[in-house]
PDB file of C-alpha atoms and ligand atoms in Angstrom:
ATOM      1  CA  MET A   1    -221.744 144.233-101.019  1.00 36.00           C
ATOM      2  CA  LEU A   2    -223.564 143.841-104.294  1.00 41.00           C
ATOM      3  CA  VAL A   3    -220.683 141.757-105.625  1.00 40.00           C
ATOM      4  CA  CYS A   4    -220.761 139.482-102.565  1.00 41.00           C
ATOM      5  CA  GLN A   5    -224.484 138.925-102.957  1.00 43.00           C
ATOM      6  CA  SER A   6    -224.263 138.037-106.614  1.00 41.00           C
ATOM      7  CA  VAL A   7    -221.383 135.630-105.943  1.00 44.00           C
ATOM      8  CA  ARG A   8    -223.460 133.887-103.267  1.00 46.00           C
ATOM      9  CA  LEU A   9    -226.423 133.748-105.640  1.00 47.00           C
ATOM     10  CA  MET A  10    -224.217 132.118-108.261  1.00 47.00           C
ATOM     11  CA  GLU A  11    -223.077 129.515-105.732  1.00 51.00           C
ATOM     12  CA  TRP A  12    -226.535 128.173-105.018  1.00 55.00           C
ATOM     13  CA  LEU A  13    -228.077 128.699-108.404  1.00 52.00           C
ATOM     14  CA  LEU A  14    -225.719 126.129-109.793  1.00 87.00           C
ATOM     15  CA  LEU A  15    -228.050 123.216-110.515  1.00 96.00           C
ATOM     16  CA  GLY A  16    -230.547 123.388-113.355  1.00 95.00           C
ATOM     17  CA  VAL A  17    -229.077 126.437-115.087  1.00 93.00           C
ATOM     18  CA  GLN A  18    -228.260 124.201-118.042  1.00 96.00           C
ATOM     19  CA  HIS A  19    -231.632 122.644-118.890  1.00 97.00           C
ATOM     20  CA  ILE A  20    -232.110 120.146-121.681  1.00 98.00           C
ATOM     21  CA  ALA A  21    -235.865 119.721-122.134  1.00 98.00           C
ATOM     22  CA  LEU A  22    -236.857 116.696-124.207  1.00 98.00           C
ATOM     23  CA  ASP A  23    -240.172 115.349-125.377  1.00 98.00           C
ATOM     24  CA  THR A  24    -240.580 111.551-125.285  1.00 98.00           C
ATOM     25  CA  ILE A  25    -237.442 109.574-124.486  1.00 98.00           C
ATOM     26  CA  ASP A  26    -236.599 106.254-122.893  1.00 98.00           C
ATOM     27  CA  SER A  27    -235.255 107.527-119.569  1.00 98.00           C
ATOM     28  CA  THR A  28    -233.830 110.867-118.460  1.00 98.00           C
ATOM     29  CA  ASN A  29    -231.245 109.007-116.359  1.00 98.00           C
ATOM     30  CA  ALA A  30    -230.102 107.041-119.429  1.00 98.00           C
ATOM     31  CA  ARG A  31    -229.991 110.220-121.534  1.00 98.00           C
ATOM     32  CA  ALA A  32    -228.082 112.073-118.796  1.00 98.00           C
ATOM     33  CA  ARG A  33    -225.445 109.359-118.919  1.00 96.00           C
ATOM     34  CA  GLU A  34    -225.037 109.743-122.678  1.00 97.00           C
ATOM     35  CA  LEU A  35    -224.846 113.519-122.360  1.00 97.00           C
ATOM     36  CA  LEU A  36    -222.239 113.178-119.627  1.00 95.00           C
ATOM     37  CA  ARG A  37    -220.101 111.153-122.048  1.00 94.00           C
ATOM     38  CA  ASP A  38    -220.652 113.927-124.633  1.00 96.00           C
ATOM     39  CA  GLY A  39    -219.344 116.557-122.215  1.00 94.00           C
ATOM     40  CA  ALA A  40    -222.391 117.790-120.259  1.00 95.00           C
ATOM     41  CA  GLY A  41    -221.212 119.143-116.924  1.00 92.00           C
ATOM     42  CA  GLU A  42    -222.279 119.449-113.319  1.00 95.00           C
ATOM     43  CA  GLY A  43    -225.670 121.019-112.794  1.00 96.00           C
ATOM     44  CA  THR A  44    -227.108 120.090-116.173  1.00 97.00           C
ATOM     45  CA  VAL A  45    -230.680 118.885-115.788  1.00 98.00           C
ATOM     46  CA  ILE A  46    -232.407 116.725-118.372  1.00 98.00           C
ATOM     47  CA  THR A  47    -236.200 116.630-118.352  1.00 98.00           C
ATOM     48  CA  ALA A  48    -238.745 114.810-120.488  1.00 98.00           C
ATOM     49  CA  SER A  49    -242.473 115.124-120.920  1.00 98.00           C
ATOM     50  CA  HIS A  50    -242.747 111.314-121.092  1.00 98.00           C
ATOM     51  CA  GLN A  51    -240.501 108.289-120.577  1.00 98.00           C
ATOM     52  CA  THR A  52    -241.005 104.988-122.374  1.00 98.00           C
ATOM     53  CA  ALA A  53    -238.567 103.106-120.134  1.00 97.00           C
ATOM     54  CA  GLY A  54    -238.477 105.058-116.887  1.00 97.00           C
ATOM     55  CA  ARG A  55    -236.353 103.302-114.318  1.00 96.00           C
ATOM     56  CA  GLY A  56    -236.914 102.921-110.591  1.00 93.00           C
ATOM     57  CA  ARG A  57    -234.866 101.415-107.796  1.00 88.00           C
ATOM     58  CA  LEU A  58    -234.288  97.660-107.650  1.00 83.00           C
ATOM     59  CA  ASP A  59    -234.846  97.280-111.408  1.00 84.00           C
ATOM     60  CA  ARG A  60    -238.443  98.424-111.132  1.00 89.00           C
ATOM     61  CA  ARG A  61    -240.172 100.541-113.761  1.00 91.00           C
ATOM     62  CA  TRP A  62    -241.276 104.141-113.306  1.00 94.00           C
ATOM     63  CA  ILE A  63    -244.476 104.611-115.296  1.00 93.00           C
ATOM     64  CA  ASP A  64    -245.829 108.005-116.357  1.00 95.00           C
ATOM     65  CA  LYS A  65    -248.406 109.563-118.654  1.00 94.00           C
ATOM     66  CA  PRO A  66    -247.247 112.462-120.871  1.00 96.00           C
ATOM     67  CA  ASN A  67    -247.033 115.873-119.163  1.00 95.00           C
ATOM     68  CA  GLN A  68    -248.398 114.728-115.818  1.00 97.00           C
ATOM     69  CA  SER A  69    -245.154 114.391-113.899  1.00 98.00           C
ATOM     70  CA  LEU A  70    -241.833 116.008-113.365  1.00 98.00           C
ATOM     71  CA  LEU A  71    -239.234 113.636-114.829  1.00 98.00           C
ATOM     72  CA  ALA A  72    -235.783 115.098-114.238  1.00 98.00           C
ATOM     73  CA  SER A  73    -232.178 113.944-113.982  1.00 98.00           C
ATOM     74  CA  TYR A  74    -229.471 116.188-112.544  1.00 98.00           C
ATOM     75  CA  ILE A  75    -225.807 115.606-113.358  1.00 98.00           C
ATOM     76  CA  LEU A  76    -223.536 116.058-110.335  1.00 97.00           C
ATOM     77  CA  GLU A  77    -219.761 115.915-110.108  1.00 96.00           C
ATOM     78  CA  PRO A  78    -219.232 115.883-106.351  1.00 95.00           C
ATOM     79  CA  MET A  79    -216.056 116.990-104.622  1.00 93.00           C
ATOM     80  CA  ARG A  80    -216.754 114.773-101.631  1.00 95.00           C
ATOM     81  CA  SER A  81    -215.473 111.213-101.558  1.00 93.00           C
ATOM     82  CA  PRO A  82    -217.740 108.240-102.331  1.00 92.00           C
ATOM     83  CA  GLU A  83    -218.151 107.297 -98.646  1.00 92.00           C
ATOM     84  CA  ASP A  84    -220.344 110.416 -98.304  1.00 95.00           C
ATOM     85  CA  TRP A  85    -222.483 109.752-101.359  1.00 94.00           C
ATOM     86  CA  GLY A  86    -225.198 108.085 -99.254  1.00 93.00           C
ATOM     87  CA  GLY A  87    -226.190 111.663 -98.444  1.00 95.00           C
ATOM     88  CA  ILE A  88    -227.257 112.360-102.030  1.00 96.00           C
ATOM     89  CA  PRO A  89    -230.569 110.425-102.074  1.00 95.00           C
ATOM     90  CA  LEU A  90    -231.352 111.923 -98.671  1.00 96.00           C
ATOM     91  CA  LEU A  91    -230.710 115.504 -99.731  1.00 97.00           C
ATOM     92  CA  ALA A  92    -232.615 114.922-102.967  1.00 98.00           C
ATOM     93  CA  GLY A  93    -235.628 113.646-100.984  1.00 98.00           C
ATOM     94  CA  LEU A  94    -235.507 116.690 -98.715  1.00 98.00           C
ATOM     95  CA  ALA A  95    -235.208 118.999-101.729  1.00 98.00           C
ATOM     96  CA  VAL A  96    -238.263 117.411-103.407  1.00 98.00           C
ATOM     97  CA  LEU A  97    -240.323 117.626-100.212  1.00 98.00           C
ATOM     98  CA  GLN A  98    -239.397 121.267 -99.688  1.00 98.00           C
ATOM     99  CA  ALA A  99    -239.981 122.208-103.351  1.00 98.00           C
ATOM    100  CA  LEU A 100    -243.470 120.642-103.330  1.00 98.00           C
ATOM    101  CA  GLN A 101    -244.342 122.402-100.080  1.00 98.00           C
ATOM    102  CA  SER A 102    -243.162 125.714-101.514  1.00 98.00           C
ATOM    103  CA  ILE A 103    -245.813 125.329-104.226  1.00 97.00           C
ATOM    104  CA  THR A 104    -248.773 124.336-102.084  1.00 97.00           C
ATOM    105  CA  PRO A 105    -249.391 123.238 -98.488  1.00 96.00           C
ATOM    106  CA  VAL A 106    -249.187 119.448 -98.487  1.00 97.00           C
ATOM    107  CA  ASN A 107    -248.304 117.077 -95.705  1.00 96.00           C
ATOM    108  CA  LEU A 108    -245.318 114.968 -96.780  1.00 97.00           C
ATOM    109  CA  HIS A 109    -242.757 112.729 -95.138  1.00 95.00           C
ATOM    110  CA  LEU A 110    -239.711 110.736 -96.143  1.00 95.00           C
ATOM    111  CA  LYS A 111    -239.149 107.013 -96.189  1.00 91.00           C
ATOM    112  CA  TRP A 112    -235.631 105.633 -96.386  1.00 91.00           C
ATOM    113  CA  PRO A 113    -233.770 105.630 -98.627  1.00 87.00           C
ATOM    114  CA  ASN A 114    -235.459 107.881-101.138  1.00 86.00           C
ATOM    115  CA  ASP A 115    -239.246 107.972-101.225  1.00 93.00           C
ATOM    116  CA  VAL A 116    -241.444 110.997-100.635  1.00 96.00           C
ATOM    117  CA  LEU A 117    -244.847 110.048 -99.275  1.00 95.00           C
ATOM    118  CA  ALA A 118    -248.166 111.729 -98.610  1.00 96.00           C
ATOM    119  CA  GLY A 119    -249.676 109.648 -95.819  1.00 92.00           C
ATOM    120  CA  THR A 120    -249.289 106.064 -96.990  1.00 88.00           C
ATOM    121  CA  ARG A 121    -249.006 106.928-100.690  1.00 94.00           C
ATOM    122  CA  LYS A 122    -245.922 107.590-102.788  1.00 95.00           C
ATOM    123  CA  ILE A 123    -245.743 110.932-104.552  1.00 97.00           C
ATOM    124  CA  ALA A 124    -242.093 110.935-105.637  1.00 98.00           C
ATOM    125  CA  GLY A 125    -239.183 108.574-106.110  1.00 96.00           C
ATOM    126  CA  ILE A 126    -235.472 109.128-106.614  1.00 96.00           C
ATOM    127  CA  LEU A 127    -232.990 106.965-108.481  1.00 96.00           C
ATOM    128  CA  VAL A 128    -229.361 107.853-107.832  1.00 95.00           C
ATOM    129  CA  GLU A 129    -226.763 106.298-110.127  1.00 95.00           C
ATOM    130  CA  SER A 130    -223.029 106.905-110.021  1.00 94.00           C
ATOM    131  CA  GLY A 131    -219.762 106.000-111.693  1.00 93.00           C
ATOM    132  CA  MET A 132    -216.450 107.271-113.026  1.00 91.00           C
ATOM    133  CA  LEU A 133    -215.697 108.801-116.407  1.00 91.00           C
ATOM    134  CA  SER A 134    -212.077 109.403-117.401  1.00 89.00           C
ATOM    135  CA  GLY A 135    -211.112 109.296-113.722  1.00 89.00           C
ATOM    136  CA  ARG A 136    -213.814 111.778-112.695  1.00 90.00           C
ATOM    137  CA  PRO A 137    -216.678 110.728-110.427  1.00 93.00           C
ATOM    138  CA  TRP A 138    -220.257 111.441-111.476  1.00 96.00           C
ATOM    139  CA  ILE A 139    -223.686 111.062-109.953  1.00 97.00           C
ATOM    140  CA  ILE A 140    -227.021 111.251-111.703  1.00 97.00           C
ATOM    141  CA  ALA A 141    -229.922 112.094-109.421  1.00 98.00           C
ATOM    142  CA  GLY A 142    -233.087 111.021-111.252  1.00 98.00           C
ATOM    143  CA  ILE A 143    -236.290 112.401-109.768  1.00 98.00           C
ATOM    144  CA  GLY A 144    -239.857 111.467-110.660  1.00 98.00           C
ATOM    145  CA  VAL A 145    -242.731 113.421-109.093  1.00 98.00           C
ATOM    146  CA  ASN A 146    -246.413 112.672-109.702  1.00 98.00           C
ATOM    147  CA  LEU A 147    -248.074 116.032-110.239  1.00 98.00           C
ATOM    148  CA  ASN A 148    -251.356 116.064-112.144  1.00 98.00           C
ATOM    149  CA  GLN A 149    -252.590 112.479-112.260  1.00 97.00           C
ATOM    150  CA  ARG A 150    -256.176 111.960-111.146  1.00 97.00           C
ATOM    151  CA  GLU A 151    -255.873 108.213-111.430  1.00 95.00           C
ATOM    152  CA  PHE A 152    -253.153 105.641-111.999  1.00 94.00           C
ATOM    153  CA  GLU A 153    -253.441 102.740-114.396  1.00 88.00           C
ATOM    154  CA  GLY A 154    -251.527  99.524-114.112  1.00 80.00           C
ATOM    155  CA  GLU A 155    -250.137  97.727-111.148  1.00 81.00           C
ATOM    156  CA  TYR A 156    -248.016  99.453-108.593  1.00 84.00           C
ATOM    157  CA  ARG A 157    -246.191  97.795-105.792  1.00 76.00           C
ATOM    158  CA  LEU A 158    -246.844 100.916-103.740  1.00 79.00           C
ATOM    159  CA  PRO A 159    -250.035 102.955-103.772  1.00 91.00           C
ATOM    160  CA  PRO A 160    -249.265 106.103-105.786  1.00 96.00           C
ATOM    161  CA  THR A 161    -250.644 109.592-105.411  1.00 97.00           C
ATOM    162  CA  SER A 162    -250.105 112.985-107.028  1.00 98.00           C
ATOM    163  CA  LEU A 163    -249.857 116.599-105.924  1.00 98.00           C
ATOM    164  CA  LEU A 164    -253.252 117.233-107.524  1.00 98.00           C
ATOM    165  CA  LEU A 165    -254.893 114.424-105.566  1.00 98.00           C
ATOM    166  CA  GLU A 166    -253.293 115.535-102.301  1.00 98.00           C
ATOM    167  CA  SER A 167    -253.824 119.281-102.571  1.00 97.00           C
ATOM    168  CA  GLY A 168    -256.226 120.006-105.442  1.00 97.00           C
ATOM    169  CA  ARG A 169    -253.475 122.146-107.018  1.00 97.00           C
ATOM    170  CA  TRP A 170    -252.535 121.574-110.701  1.00 97.00           C
ATOM    171  CA  CYS A 171    -248.830 122.170-111.208  1.00 97.00           C
ATOM    172  CA  ASP A 172    -246.801 122.847-114.345  1.00 97.00           C
ATOM    173  CA  PRO A 173    -243.754 120.519-114.246  1.00 98.00           C
ATOM    174  CA  GLU A 174    -241.640 123.551-115.198  1.00 97.00           C
ATOM    175  CA  GLU A 175    -242.810 125.351-112.043  1.00 98.00           C
ATOM    176  CA  LEU A 176    -241.739 122.460-109.858  1.00 98.00           C
ATOM    177  CA  LEU A 177    -238.439 122.200-111.727  1.00 98.00           C
ATOM    178  CA  THR A 178    -237.640 125.838-110.920  1.00 97.00           C
ATOM    179  CA  ALA A 179    -238.455 125.310-107.238  1.00 98.00           C
ATOM    180  CA  LEU A 180    -236.554 122.020-107.131  1.00 98.00           C
ATOM    181  CA  SER A 181    -233.434 123.416-108.774  1.00 97.00           C
ATOM    182  CA  LYS A 182    -233.305 126.005-105.973  1.00 96.00           C
ATOM    183  CA  THR A 183    -233.879 123.637-103.052  1.00 97.00           C
ATOM    184  CA  LEU A 184    -231.516 121.048-104.516  1.00 97.00           C
ATOM    185  CA  SER A 185    -228.794 123.619-105.181  1.00 97.00           C
ATOM    186  CA  LEU A 186    -228.924 124.928-101.612  1.00 95.00           C
ATOM    187  CA  ARG A 187    -228.702 121.483-100.080  1.00 96.00           C
ATOM    188  CA  TYR A 188    -226.088 120.177-102.500  1.00 97.00           C
ATOM    189  CA  THR A 189    -223.900 123.250-101.941  1.00 95.00           C
ATOM    190  CA  SER A 190    -224.037 122.833 -98.173  1.00 94.00           C
ATOM    191  CA  TRP A 191    -223.410 119.070 -98.502  1.00 96.00           C
ATOM    192  CA  GLN A 192    -220.284 119.781-100.554  1.00 95.00           C
ATOM    193  CA  THR A 193    -218.834 121.831 -97.681  1.00 94.00           C
ATOM    194  CA  GLU A 194    -220.401 120.251 -94.574  1.00 96.00           C
ATOM    195  CA  GLY A 195    -220.976 116.632 -95.573  1.00 97.00           C
ATOM    196  CA  ASN A 196    -223.780 114.352 -94.434  1.00 97.00           C
ATOM    197  CA  GLY A 197    -224.246 115.481 -90.803  1.00 96.00           C
ATOM    198  CA  PRO A 198    -226.820 118.277 -91.251  1.00 96.00           C
ATOM    199  CA  ILE A 199    -228.625 116.376 -94.025  1.00 97.00           C
ATOM    200  CA  VAL A 200    -228.989 113.208 -91.950  1.00 97.00           C
ATOM    201  CA  GLU A 201    -230.372 115.172 -88.996  1.00 96.00           C
ATOM    202  CA  GLU A 202    -232.862 117.095 -91.079  1.00 97.00           C
ATOM    203  CA  TRP A 203    -233.913 113.991 -92.981  1.00 97.00           C
ATOM    204  CA  MET A 204    -234.725 112.175 -89.723  1.00 96.00           C
ATOM    205  CA  ARG A 205    -236.931 115.067 -88.631  1.00 96.00           C
ATOM    206  CA  HIS A 206    -239.015 114.626 -91.807  1.00 97.00           C
ATOM    207  CA  SER A 207    -239.466 110.870 -91.468  1.00 95.00           C
ATOM    208  CA  LEU A 208    -242.022 108.864 -89.485  1.00 91.00           C
ATOM    209  CA  MET A 209    -240.000 105.647 -89.586  1.00 89.00           C
ATOM    210  CA  PHE A 210    -238.019 105.727 -86.419  1.00 92.00           C
ATOM    211  CA  GLY A 211    -238.979 103.687 -83.370  1.00 91.00           C
ATOM    212  CA  ARG A 212    -241.335 101.630 -85.528  1.00 88.00           C
ATOM    213  CA  SER A 213    -241.361  97.991 -86.556  1.00 88.00           C
ATOM    214  CA  ILE A 214    -240.667  97.342 -90.193  1.00 86.00           C
ATOM    215  CA  SER A 215    -240.497  94.170 -92.238  1.00 83.00           C
ATOM    216  CA  LEU A 216    -237.159  94.231 -94.011  1.00 82.00           C
ATOM    217  CA  ASP A 217    -236.579  92.341 -97.248  1.00 78.00           C
ATOM    218  CA  ASP A 218    -232.952  92.137 -98.315  1.00 73.00           C
ATOM    219  CA  GLY A 219    -233.241  89.158-100.627  1.00 71.00           C
ATOM    220  CA  ASP A 220    -233.450  86.417 -97.971  1.00 70.00           C
ATOM    221  CA  ALA A 221    -236.569  85.842 -95.915  1.00 71.00           C
ATOM    222  CA  ALA A 222    -238.201  89.085 -94.743  1.00 78.00           C
ATOM    223  CA  ARG A 223    -237.635  89.817 -91.042  1.00 82.00           C
ATOM    224  CA  VAL A 224    -239.091  92.247 -88.554  1.00 87.00           C
ATOM    225  CA  VAL A 225    -236.791  94.880 -87.057  1.00 90.00           C
ATOM    226  CA  VAL A 226    -237.167  98.280 -85.423  1.00 92.00           C
ATOM    227  CA  ALA A 227    -235.827 101.299 -87.363  1.00 92.00           C
ATOM    228  CA  GLU A 228    -233.608 103.226 -84.959  1.00 95.00           C
ATOM    229  CA  GLY A 229    -231.876 105.913 -86.960  1.00 95.00           C
ATOM    230  CA  LEU A 230    -229.413 106.682 -89.739  1.00 96.00           C
ATOM    231  CA  THR A 231    -225.629 106.420 -89.643  1.00 95.00           C
ATOM    232  CA  PRO A 232    -223.504 109.441 -90.600  1.00 94.00           C
ATOM    233  CA  GLU A 233    -223.123 107.772 -94.020  1.00 93.00           C
ATOM    234  CA  GLY A 234    -226.889 107.702 -94.522  1.00 93.00           C
ATOM    235  CA  ALA A 235    -227.324 103.952 -93.935  1.00 93.00           C
ATOM    236  CA  LEU A 236    -230.288 102.667 -91.890  1.00 93.00           C
ATOM    237  CA  LEU A 237    -229.702 101.470 -88.320  1.00 94.00           C
ATOM    238  CA  VAL A 238    -232.118  98.763 -87.182  1.00 93.00           C
ATOM    239  CA  ARG A 239    -232.476  96.533 -84.116  1.00 94.00           C
ATOM    240  CA  SER A 240    -233.534  92.934 -84.553  1.00 89.00           C
ATOM    241  CA  VAL A 241    -235.884  91.066 -82.178  1.00 86.00           C
ATOM    242  CA  ASP A 242    -232.902  89.523 -80.393  1.00 91.00           C
ATOM    243  CA  GLY A 243    -231.540  93.006 -79.643  1.00 92.00           C
ATOM    244  CA  ARG A 244    -228.723  93.080 -82.233  1.00 94.00           C
ATOM    245  CA  GLU A 245    -228.093  96.366 -83.986  1.00 95.00           C
ATOM    246  CA  GLU A 246    -227.532  96.160 -87.741  1.00 91.00           C
ATOM    247  CA  THR A 247    -226.625  98.621 -90.451  1.00 92.00           C
ATOM    248  CA  ILE A 248    -228.626  98.337 -93.666  1.00 88.00           C
ATOM    249  CA  TYR A 249    -227.346  99.750 -96.932  1.00 83.00           C
ATOM    250  CA  ALA A 250    -229.784 100.935 -99.574  1.00 68.00           C
ATOM    251  CA  GLY A 251    -228.658  98.578-102.361  1.00 53.00           C
ATOM    252  CA  ASP A 252    -231.149  95.748-102.459  1.00 49.00           C
ATOM    253  CA  VAL A 253    -233.388  96.458 -99.536  1.00 56.00           C
ATOM    254  CA  SER A 254    -237.069  97.195 -99.409  1.00 59.00           C
ATOM    255  CA  PHE A 255    -239.380  97.246 -96.435  1.00 60.00           C
ATOM    256  CA  THR A 256    -242.966  97.564 -95.359  1.00 60.00           C
ATOM    257  CA  TYR A 257    -244.337  98.828 -92.075  1.00 61.00           C
ATOM    258  CA  GLU A 258    -245.495  96.058 -89.792  1.00 59.00           C
ATOM    259  CA  ASP A 259    -248.876  97.713 -89.360  1.00 55.00           C
ATOM    260  CA  PRO A 260    -250.584  96.922 -92.730  1.00 49.00           C
ATOM    261  CA  ALA A 261    -252.610 100.146 -92.522  1.00 52.00           C
ATOM    262  CA  GLU A 262    -249.359 102.067 -92.706  1.00 52.00           C
ATOM    263  CA  ASN A 263    -247.859 100.289 -95.655  1.00 48.00           C
ATOM    264  CA  ALA A 264    -246.208 102.300 -98.340  1.00 40.00           C
ATOM    265  CA  GLY A 265    -243.064 100.246 -98.590  1.00 37.00           C
ATOM    266  CA  GLY A 266    -240.534 100.693-101.347  1.00 39.00           C
TER     267      GLY A 266
HETATM  268  C1  BTN B   1    -238.008 104.820-107.375  1.00 77.25           C
HETATM  269  O1  BTN B   1    -238.900 105.245-106.652  1.00 77.25           O
HETATM  270  O2  BTN B   1    -237.783 103.600-107.474  1.00 77.25           O
HETATM  271  C2  BTN B   1    -237.180 105.790-108.168  1.00 77.25           C
HETATM  272  C3  BTN B   1    -237.926 106.345-109.329  1.00 77.25           C
HETATM  273  C4  BTN B   1    -237.130 107.364-110.110  1.00 77.25           C
HETATM  274  C5  BTN B   1    -237.837 107.811-111.366  1.00 77.25           C
HETATM  275  C6  BTN B   1    -237.125 108.927-112.071  1.00 77.25           C
HETATM  276  S1  BTN B   1    -238.095 109.659-113.331  1.00 77.25           S
HETATM  277  C7  BTN B   1    -236.727 110.570-113.885  1.00 77.25           C
HETATM  278  C8  BTN B   1    -235.541 109.638-113.807  1.00 77.25           C
HETATM  279  N1  BTN B   1    -235.423 108.841-115.004  1.00 77.25           N
HETATM  280  C9  BTN B   1    -235.612 107.548-114.769  1.00 77.25           C
HETATM  281  O3  BTN B   1    -235.590 106.649-115.637  1.00 77.25           O
HETATM  282  N2  BTN B   1    -235.856 107.349-113.479  1.00 77.25           N
HETATM  283  C10 BTN B   1    -235.807 108.592-112.729  1.00 77.25           C
END
């Protein structure tokens, strides 16, 4: 019995056991890629206290002040085939939401494909990058969480917030990392065996998007559609004003809610 329990513990404690903690670097995602080439394996997490060239989706920047955020990149070497990889940003978003809520009560929801919001403000973002190295597939799940900022300088496309502002609770990035490594490991382990189905369902329960009008920007002119759901691959299903259903892939898409008071688009 004891043996069984410790084996199960090992299964879900996989991610974050190897932790490379760095001070100031350009980007934990960039460093994770170098370390992958140097032989770092699945589950290694790279953190930094500050990034000078933090990267966001769609070539945006991720700006931080030293020691105020969790800046982490997990190396994954999935067994599932690339058509299921759309589940990774979704499971990472769920893991971040759950880890934050395990630290302090805070009302959070998810916005496709990979933002964690408190009301209309963004508290966390996820940048998933992937590729092949010597015939082996890899994914880097880069996660930035605003923890202890009281104010944000500079210009943000989305209004930012932090855990401190939302809950009054100061949080050591290391504490969130421990919680996140657990929630991420559990979800990643179940994704490896069960695929996207359970993740997609759970993700939709934590989002406020569905049934609402959104203004979708995929490079051409922005257009208004209604968000209807997610496909089993994790793509967004929308219906246009003329009733056509369309599948939107995360690549180059951003959107805002049609109601300006609700906007936290990304
Ligand atoms: C987004 O919201 O556009 C994604 C932001 C992802 C930021 C994190 S911070 C840790 C990791 N390293 C990076 O350079 N980016 C990700």
